[in-house]
Amino acid sequence: MAVVTRNTEREVKTLDESLKDMAVDMRIFSLTLRSLYVQYAVGTNEQPAREFRKLRDDTRNDAMVYLKCILPVSTKFVSSISEYFEYYEALNYEEWCEMLPDILQETTGYKELCGTVLQMHEDILVPLKKRKDQALLLVTKFKDLQEEYERKKRELEQGAENKRKWAFGLFFVPYVGPIAGALLGASADSDMAKAVAKGQQAKIQETASMAVSEALIPALENFINGIKKAAGFFSVMEQELMKFESKASNAVHDPKKLHYMVMKKEAKDMKSTCQIFYAVLPDVRTDFLAIPTEGTDQNYVDKWLEKQEKTIRENCRVPSLVGKLLEAITK
């Protein structure tokens, strides 16, 4: 009795914690992609900067794949968890027992959905990991470039200081002083502005590369781990319900009833957690939509769409679920 209760509670708690983390990881993933085109935009013409822009724009193709192919299925993944717990929240025990065969079928379908979402994310992680390796190499190049920038920055700062001294010294020279002082002062201000810009650009370029290797990829990897835990949850639920299906006892210590009671108790909290995830999705979608699409390789996106359709058909055996997923990615 106690073992059944503890196992069910543990599985629900693990799923609940995973979903909360996954909501954060998905937003970090989308924000990092978006940031590459905003505050971390690399606009200089040095070779490392050009390499980074190529890396970034290749990553943009993957972002469009995620937006059009993977995000809709991920949304369905979250809604499926919410729908699953509705069985326990809305039905009394007798009604739940009557619907157990249907619930078992749904559980199998949701387990397959997790497998589909997992496969999609693991597929998109492959090209992103290759770019992570490229980004790490660029970090080294940017560090070397930053040292050069810092040297130039120190020279500009020193030049600005010297010009300010000259401007002060010439200020009292008749005729020459006011004009020369103004020109030297302006030149000193210009040098200081360039010095600040050089230092800032160095930081931006290194941060942009670090964003790919230290934020983008880890966030996606953490999200994938969350999907694996969700798949484990549905797998355990499937095994439990298969055992319960052949048992009709309504005794107080019946494992089936204990399972139902624990799940009903946890249903409200789980649905609240799903709402937290739902609340993040519009912002995630906005982040992806904010990424410039000019230059996107549409052929690359179309090939991925075809691949994702194949993944759905191979991983899902429940016809109604297949139809919903295919509809979601072809809208």
Tab-separated table of N, CA, C and O in Angstrom, residues 29-122:
chain	number	residue	atom	x	y	z
A	29	PHE	N	16.359	29.509	-23.829
A	29	PHE	CA	16.710	29.106	-25.191
A	29	PHE	C	16.251	30.152	-26.204
A	29	PHE	O	17.026	30.614	-27.050
A	30	SER	N	14.989	30.560	-26.109
A	30	SER	CA	14.447	31.521	-27.078
A	30	SER	C	15.050	32.913	-26.890
A	30	SER	O	15.359	33.610	-27.861
A	31	LEU	N	15.253	33.320	-25.649
A	31	LEU	CA	15.844	34.632	-25.386
A	31	LEU	C	17.287	34.713	-25.889
A	31	LEU	O	17.724	35.744	-26.420
A	32	THR	N	18.028	33.619	-25.712
A	32	THR	CA	19.416	33.613	-26.164
A	32	THR	C	19.496	33.743	-27.676
A	32	THR	O	20.307	34.511	-28.208
A	33	LEU	N	18.644	32.999	-28.379
A	33	LEU	CA	18.606	33.125	-29.835
A	33	LEU	C	18.280	34.558	-30.249
A	33	LEU	O	18.914	35.125	-31.142
A	34	ARG	N	17.290	35.122	-29.590
A	34	ARG	CA	16.887	36.488	-29.924
A	34	ARG	C	18.016	37.484	-29.627
A	34	ARG	O	18.242	38.424	-30.391
A	35	SER	N	18.714	37.266	-28.535
A	35	SER	CA	19.754	38.211	-28.122
A	35	SER	C	20.890	38.308	-29.132
A	35	SER	O	21.572	39.332	-29.211
A	36	LEU	N	21.106	37.240	-29.902
A	36	LEU	CA	22.188	37.253	-30.881
A	36	LEU	C	21.963	38.307	-31.954
A	36	LEU	O	22.899	38.709	-32.657
A	37	TYR	N	20.709	38.736	-32.079
A	37	TYR	CA	20.372	39.745	-33.081
A	37	TYR	C	20.100	41.118	-32.456
A	37	TYR	O	19.792	42.062	-33.155
A	38	VAL	N	20.209	41.200	-31.133
A	38	VAL	CA	19.932	42.482	-30.473
A	38	VAL	C	21.174	42.924	-29.707
A	38	VAL	O	22.141	43.366	-30.283
A	39	GLN	N	21.166	42.754	-28.375
A	39	GLN	CA	22.255	43.321	-27.591
A	39	GLN	C	23.587	42.627	-27.818
A	39	GLN	O	24.631	43.189	-27.541
A	40	TYR	N	23.574	41.385	-28.339
A	40	TYR	CA	24.828	40.705	-28.591
A	40	TYR	C	25.188	40.704	-30.078
A	40	TYR	O	25.996	39.898	-30.526
A	41	ALA	N	24.551	41.567	-30.846
A	41	ALA	CA	24.841	41.635	-32.273
A	41	ALA	C	26.312	42.012	-32.474
A	41	ALA	O	26.823	42.899	-31.819
A	42	VAL	N	26.971	41.307	-33.388
A	42	VAL	CA	28.388	41.527	-33.636
A	42	VAL	C	28.525	42.243	-34.975
A	42	VAL	O	28.291	41.654	-36.027
A	43	GLY	N	28.882	43.531	-34.923
A	43	GLY	CA	28.832	44.325	-36.134
A	43	GLY	C	30.168	44.703	-36.734
A	43	GLY	O	30.214	45.398	-37.738
A	44	THR	N	31.284	44.288	-36.167
A	44	THR	CA	32.582	44.679	-36.714
A	44	THR	C	32.928	43.825	-37.928
A	44	THR	O	32.264	42.827	-38.216
A	45	ASN	N	34.021	44.208	-38.606
A	45	ASN	CA	34.359	43.534	-39.852
A	45	ASN	C	35.552	42.590	-39.711
A	45	ASN	O	36.049	42.066	-40.698
A	46	GLU	N	36.035	42.372	-38.489
A	46	GLU	CA	37.130	41.429	-38.300
A	46	GLU	C	36.670	40.017	-38.665
A	46	GLU	O	35.487	39.690	-38.607
A	47	GLN	N	37.646	39.178	-38.996
A	47	GLN	CA	37.321	37.812	-39.420
A	47	GLN	C	36.505	37.039	-38.377
A	47	GLN	O	35.506	36.395	-38.728
A	48	PRO	N	36.873	37.091	-37.089
A	48	PRO	CA	36.051	36.374	-36.095
A	48	PRO	C	34.611	36.864	-36.060
A	48	PRO	O	33.682	36.065	-35.879
A	49	ALA	N	34.402	38.170	-36.229
A	49	ALA	CA	33.042	38.708	-36.219
A	49	ALA	C	32.250	38.200	-37.420
A	49	ALA	O	31.070	37.856	-37.305
A	50	ARG	N	32.915	38.135	-38.593
A	50	ARG	CA	32.231	37.613	-39.786
A	50	ARG	C	31.893	36.138	-39.607
A	50	ARG	O	30.817	35.679	-39.996
A	51	GLU	N	32.813	35.398	-38.995
A	51	GLU	CA	32.562	33.976	-38.731
A	51	GLU	C	31.387	33.807	-37.772
A	51	GLU	O	30.561	32.903	-37.936
A	52	PHE	N	31.343	34.702	-36.778
A	52	PHE	CA	30.249	34.591	-35.826
A	52	PHE	C	28.903	34.877	-36.484
A	52	PHE	O	27.912	34.197	-36.212
A	53	ARG	N	28.843	35.891	-37.339
A	53	ARG	CA	27.583	36.218	-38.003
A	53	ARG	C	27.114	35.057	-38.881
A	53	ARG	O	25.912	34.787	-38.987
A	54	LYS	N	28.068	34.362	-39.507
A	54	LYS	CA	27.711	33.175	-40.296
A	54	LYS	C	27.141	32.092	-39.382
A	54	LYS	O	26.115	31.467	-39.678
A	55	LEU	N	27.806	31.877	-38.253
A	55	LEU	CA	27.330	30.905	-37.266
A	55	LEU	C	25.935	31.276	-36.775
A	55	LEU	O	25.037	30.429	-36.685
A	56	ARG	N	25.744	32.549	-36.458
A	56	ARG	CA	24.458	33.028	-35.962
A	56	ARG	C	23.351	32.831	-36.997
A	56	ARG	O	22.256	32.371	-36.671
A	57	ASP	N	23.645	33.151	-38.246
A	57	ASP	CA	22.612	33.056	-39.277
A	57	ASP	C	22.281	31.609	-39.629
A	57	ASP	O	21.157	31.293	-39.989
A	58	ASP	N	23.270	30.721	-39.503
A	58	ASP	CA	22.974	29.291	-39.662
A	58	ASP	C	22.074	28.820	-38.523
A	58	ASP	O	21.166	28.006	-38.729
A	59	THR	N	22.339	29.340	-37.339
A	59	THR	CA	21.505	28.995	-36.182
A	59	THR	C	20.085	29.522	-36.356
A	59	THR	O	19.124	28.915	-35.880
A	60	ARG	N	19.945	30.664	-37.051
A	60	ARG	CA	18.618	31.216	-37.327
A	60	ARG	C	17.760	30.214	-38.104
A	60	ARG	O	16.551	30.101	-37.862
A	61	ASN	N	18.363	29.463	-39.027
A	61	ASN	CA	17.607	28.441	-39.752
A	61	ASN	C	17.008	27.421	-38.789
A	61	ASN	O	15.856	26.997	-38.936
A	62	ASP	N	17.813	27.028	-37.789
A	62	ASP	CA	17.318	26.087	-36.786
A	62	ASP	C	16.222	26.716	-35.930
A	62	ASP	O	15.291	26.031	-35.494
A	63	ALA	N	16.336	28.023	-35.696
A	63	ALA	CA	15.304	28.721	-34.923
A	63	ALA	C	13.970	28.694	-35.669
A	63	ALA	O	12.909	28.508	-35.062
A	64	MET	N	14.017	28.865	-36.987
A	64	MET	CA	12.790	28.823	-37.782
A	64	MET	C	12.194	27.406	-37.799
A	64	MET	O	10.981	27.226	-37.792
A	65	VAL	N	13.077	26.408	-37.822
A	65	VAL	CA	12.608	25.016	-37.728
A	65	VAL	C	11.902	24.801	-36.395
A	65	VAL	O	10.831	24.194	-36.332
A	66	TYR	N	12.499	25.323	-35.328
A	66	TYR	CA	11.917	25.157	-33.997
A	66	TYR	C	10.555	25.841	-33.920
A	66	TYR	O	9.589	25.276	-33.406
A	67	LEU	N	10.490	27.060	-34.458
A	67	LEU	CA	9.245	27.823	-34.417
A	67	LEU	C	8.124	27.116	-35.174
A	67	LEU	O	6.996	27.010	-34.677
A	68	LYS	N	8.419	26.609	-36.360
A	68	LYS	CA	7.384	26.074	-37.233
A	68	LYS	C	7.091	24.585	-37.004
A	68	LYS	O	5.958	24.144	-37.206
A	69	CYS	N	8.108	23.843	-36.605
A	69	CYS	CA	7.944	22.388	-36.514
A	69	CYS	C	7.886	21.850	-35.083
A	69	CYS	O	7.073	20.968	-34.783
A	70	ILE	N	8.760	22.363	-34.227
A	70	ILE	CA	8.940	21.747	-32.909
A	70	ILE	C	8.111	22.419	-31.826
A	70	ILE	O	7.532	21.740	-30.968
A	71	LEU	N	8.020	23.744	-31.851
A	71	LEU	CA	7.259	24.455	-30.823
A	71	LEU	C	5.783	24.047	-30.802
A	71	LEU	O	5.219	23.854	-29.715
A	72	PRO	N	5.113	23.888	-31.959
A	72	PRO	CA	3.711	23.449	-31.920
A	72	PRO	C	3.534	22.083	-31.255
A	72	PRO	O	2.567	21.866	-30.512
A	73	VAL	N	4.467	21.172	-31.508
A	73	VAL	CA	4.385	19.839	-30.900
A	73	VAL	C	4.712	19.922	-29.412
A	73	VAL	O	4.105	19.216	-28.598
A	74	SER	N	5.635	20.794	-29.045
A	74	SER	CA	5.956	20.987	-27.628
A	74	SER	C	4.756	21.552	-26.874
A	74	SER	O	4.507	21.201	-25.713
A	75	THR	N	4.013	22.429	-27.539
A	75	THR	CA	2.799	22.991	-26.936
A	75	THR	C	1.774	21.893	-26.694
A	75	THR	O	1.120	21.847	-25.640
A	76	LYS	N	1.639	21.006	-27.664
A	76	LYS	CA	0.717	19.870	-27.511
A	76	LYS	C	1.174	18.946	-26.385
A	76	LYS	O	0.359	18.392	-25.643
A	77	PHE	N	2.467	18.832	-26.241
A	77	PHE	CA	3.048	18.015	-25.169
A	77	PHE	C	2.607	18.528	-23.800
A	77	PHE	O	2.199	17.757	-22.928
A	78	VAL	N	2.662	19.847	-23.606
A	78	VAL	CA	2.259	20.434	-22.320
A	78	VAL	C	0.755	20.272	-22.112
A	78	VAL	O	0.297	19.917	-21.018
A	79	SER	N	-0.029	20.513	-23.163
A	79	SER	CA	-1.481	20.392	-23.025
A	79	SER	C	-1.884	18.954	-22.727
A	79	SER	O	-2.865	18.710	-22.011
A	80	SER	N	-1.125	17.990	-23.241
A	80	SER	CA	-1.450	16.581	-22.987
A	80	SER	C	-1.302	16.241	-21.512
A	80	SER	O	-2.081	15.459	-20.957
A	81	ILE	N	-0.301	16.824	-20.859
A	81	ILE	CA	-0.117	16.577	-19.421
A	81	ILE	C	-1.277	17.172	-18.639
A	81	ILE	O	-1.819	16.539	-17.718
A	82	SER	N	-1.678	18.376	-19.011
A	82	SER	CA	-2.815	19.015	-18.344
A	82	SER	C	-4.087	18.200	-18.537
A	82	SER	O	-4.852	17.960	-17.593
A	83	GLU	N	-4.311	17.739	-19.773
A	83	GLU	CA	-5.502	16.937	-20.071
A	83	GLU	C	-5.491	15.625	-19.301
A	83	GLU	O	-6.539	15.135	-18.860
A	84	TYR	N	-4.314	15.050	-19.153
A	84	TYR	CA	-4.211	13.770	-18.453
A	84	TYR	C	-4.675	13.879	-17.009
A	84	TYR	O	-5.411	13.019	-16.500
A	85	PHE	N	-4.286	14.950	-16.338
A	85	PHE	CA	-4.664	15.103	-14.936
A	85	PHE	C	-6.121	15.525	-14.772
A	85	PHE	O	-6.664	15.441	-13.666
A	86	GLU	N	-6.745	15.951	-15.851
A	86	GLU	CA	-8.167	16.271	-15.783
A	86	GLU	C	-9.012	15.030	-15.491
A	86	GLU	O	-10.086	15.128	-14.895
A	87	TYR	N	-8.525	13.874	-15.931
A	87	TYR	CA	-9.248	12.632	-15.632
A	87	TYR	C	-9.402	12.431	-14.126
A	87	TYR	O	-10.425	11.947	-13.647
A	88	TYR	N	-8.387	12.808	-13.404
A	88	TYR	CA	-8.405	12.607	-11.951
A	88	TYR	C	-9.117	13.741	-11.237
A	88	TYR	O	-9.711	13.544	-10.178
A	89	GLU	N	-9.079	14.920	-11.816
A	89	GLU	CA	-9.723	16.065	-11.187
A	89	GLU	C	-11.228	16.076	-11.442
A	89	GLU	O	-12.017	16.411	-10.556
A	90	ALA	N	-11.644	15.676	-12.633
A	90	ALA	CA	-13.054	15.814	-13.024
A	90	ALA	C	-13.893	14.577	-12.722
A	90	ALA	O	-15.117	14.681	-12.555
A	91	LEU	N	-13.263	13.401	-12.675
A	91	LEU	CA	-14.028	12.158	-12.505
A	91	LEU	C	-13.974	11.657	-11.068
A	91	LEU	O	-12.934	11.777	-10.401
A	92	ASN	N	-15.102	11.091	-10.596
A	92	ASN	CA	-15.035	10.386	-9.319
A	92	ASN	C	-14.453	8.998	-9.552
A	92	ASN	O	-14.211	8.598	-10.706
A	93	TYR	N	-14.216	8.268	-8.489
A	93	TYR	CA	-13.498	7.002	-8.624
A	93	TYR	C	-14.232	6.014	-9.522
A	93	TYR	O	-13.626	5.354	-10.381
A	94	GLU	N	-15.551	5.902	-9.355
A	94	GLU	CA	-16.315	4.957	-10.166
A	94	GLU	C	-16.248	5.317	-11.645
A	94	GLU	O	-16.080	4.440	-12.515
A	95	GLU	N	-16.376	6.609	-11.947
A	95	GLU	CA	-16.303	7.054	-13.346
A	95	GLU	C	-14.913	6.797	-13.921
A	95	GLU	O	-14.766	6.384	-15.078
A	96	TRP	N	-13.914	7.033	-13.083
A	96	TRP	CA	-12.538	6.814	-13.525
A	96	TRP	C	-12.312	5.335	-13.841
A	96	TRP	O	-11.670	5.008	-14.846
A	97	CYS	N	-12.845	4.453	-12.990
A	97	CYS	CA	-12.699	3.014	-13.231
A	97	CYS	C	-13.358	2.603	-14.551
A	97	CYS	O	-12.812	1.791	-15.312
A	98	GLU	N	-14.521	3.172	-14.835
A	98	GLU	CA	-15.224	2.848	-16.075
A	98	GLU	C	-14.426	3.292	-17.298
A	98	GLU	O	-14.463	2.646	-18.348
A	99	MET	N	-13.743	4.402	-17.149
A	99	MET	CA	-12.989	4.954	-18.275
A	99	MET	C	-11.546	4.457	-18.331
A	99	MET	O	-10.772	4.883	-19.194
A	100	LEU	N	-11.178	3.537	-17.440
A	100	LEU	CA	-9.789	3.097	-17.345
A	100	LEU	C	-9.211	2.600	-18.670
A	100	LEU	O	-8.079	2.954	-19.023
A	101	PRO	N	-9.936	1.810	-19.464
A	101	PRO	CA	-9.380	1.370	-20.763
A	101	PRO	C	-9.037	2.552	-21.673
A	101	PRO	O	-7.985	2.559	-22.331
A	102	ASP	N	-9.931	3.550	-21.713
A	102	ASP	CA	-9.670	4.735	-22.537
A	102	ASP	C	-8.493	5.535	-21.998
A	102	ASP	O	-7.665	6.051	-22.765
A	103	ILE	N	-8.431	5.639	-20.669
A	103	ILE	CA	-7.332	6.387	-20.046
A	103	ILE	C	-6.002	5.695	-20.319
A	103	ILE	O	-4.981	6.358	-20.577
A	104	LEU	N	-6.013	4.364	-20.279
A	104	LEU	CA	-4.801	3.608	-20.574
A	104	LEU	C	-4.333	3.867	-22.005
A	104	LEU	O	-3.142	4.074	-22.260
A	105	GLN	N	-5.290	3.902	-22.926
A	105	GLN	CA	-4.943	4.180	-24.316
A	105	GLN	C	-4.364	5.595	-24.465
A	105	GLN	O	-3.390	5.812	-25.186
A	106	GLU	N	-4.978	6.543	-23.756
A	106	GLU	CA	-4.467	7.924	-23.785
A	106	GLU	C	-3.057	7.981	-23.197
A	106	GLU	O	-2.195	8.698	-23.708
A	107	THR	N	-2.835	7.237	-22.126
A	107	THR	CA	-1.519	7.220	-21.486
A	107	THR	C	-0.451	6.720	-22.451
A	107	THR	O	0.643	7.291	-22.542
A	108	THR	N	-0.787	5.664	-23.176
A	108	THR	CA	0.139	5.140	-24.192
A	108	THR	C	0.415	6.184	-25.263
A	108	THR	O	1.556	6.373	-25.691
A	109	GLY	N	-0.653	6.875	-25.673
A	109	GLY	CA	-0.495	7.931	-26.675
A	109	GLY	C	0.394	9.057	-26.185
A	109	GLY	O	1.247	9.563	-26.922
A	110	TYR	N	0.229	9.449	-24.925
A	110	TYR	CA	1.033	10.535	-24.369
A	110	TYR	C	2.488	10.109	-24.207
A	110	TYR	O	3.413	10.928	-24.362
A	111	LYS	N	2.698	8.847	-23.892
A	111	LYS	CA	4.069	8.339	-23.812
A	111	LYS	C	4.732	8.422	-25.183
A	111	LYS	O	5.897	8.825	-25.313
A	112	GLU	N	3.978	8.070	-26.216
A	112	GLU	CA	4.502	8.160	-27.581
A	112	GLU	C	4.739	9.618	-27.993
A	112	GLU	O	5.699	9.928	-28.701
A	113	LEU	N	3.865	10.497	-27.525
A	113	LEU	CA	4.044	11.922	-27.804
A	113	LEU	C	5.359	12.413	-27.201
A	113	LEU	O	6.103	13.159	-27.845
A	114	CYS	N	5.638	11.988	-25.976
A	114	CYS	CA	6.908	12.357	-25.338
A	114	CYS	C	8.088	11.867	-26.171
A	114	CYS	O	9.074	12.591	-26.358
A	115	GLY	N	7.964	10.634	-26.676
A	115	GLY	CA	9.028	10.094	-27.517
A	115	GLY	C	9.225	10.916	-28.780
A	115	GLY	O	10.354	11.139	-29.230
A	116	THR	N	8.116	11.390	-29.353
A	116	THR	CA	8.181	12.213	-30.562
A	116	THR	C	8.849	13.548	-30.279
A	116	THR	O	9.740	13.987	-31.016
A	117	VAL	N	8.414	14.218	-29.205
A	117	VAL	CA	8.986	15.512	-28.832
A	117	VAL	C	10.472	15.352	-28.514
A	117	VAL	O	11.299	16.191	-28.883
A	118	LEU	N	10.802	14.266	-27.843
A	118	LEU	CA	12.196	13.999	-27.487
A	118	LEU	C	13.049	13.835	-28.744
A	118	LEU	O	14.131	14.417	-28.856
A	119	GLN	N	12.551	13.040	-29.703
A	119	GLN	CA	13.289	12.804	-30.936
A	119	GLN	C	13.520	14.103	-31.700
A	119	GLN	O	14.618	14.372	-32.211
A	120	MET	N	12.486	14.933	-31.757
A	120	MET	CA	12.599	16.218	-32.460
A	120	MET	C	13.679	17.100	-31.836
A	120	MET	O	14.487	17.720	-32.536
A	121	HIS	N	13.697	17.173	-30.510
A	121	HIS	CA	14.677	18.013	-29.825
A	121	HIS	C	16.088	17.446	-29.951
A	121	HIS	O	17.059	18.208	-30.089
A	122	GLU	N	16.217	16.134	-29.897
A	122	GLU	CA	17.539	15.534	-30.052
A	122	GLU	C	18.063	15.735	-31.465
A	122	GLU	O	19.270	15.934	-31.669
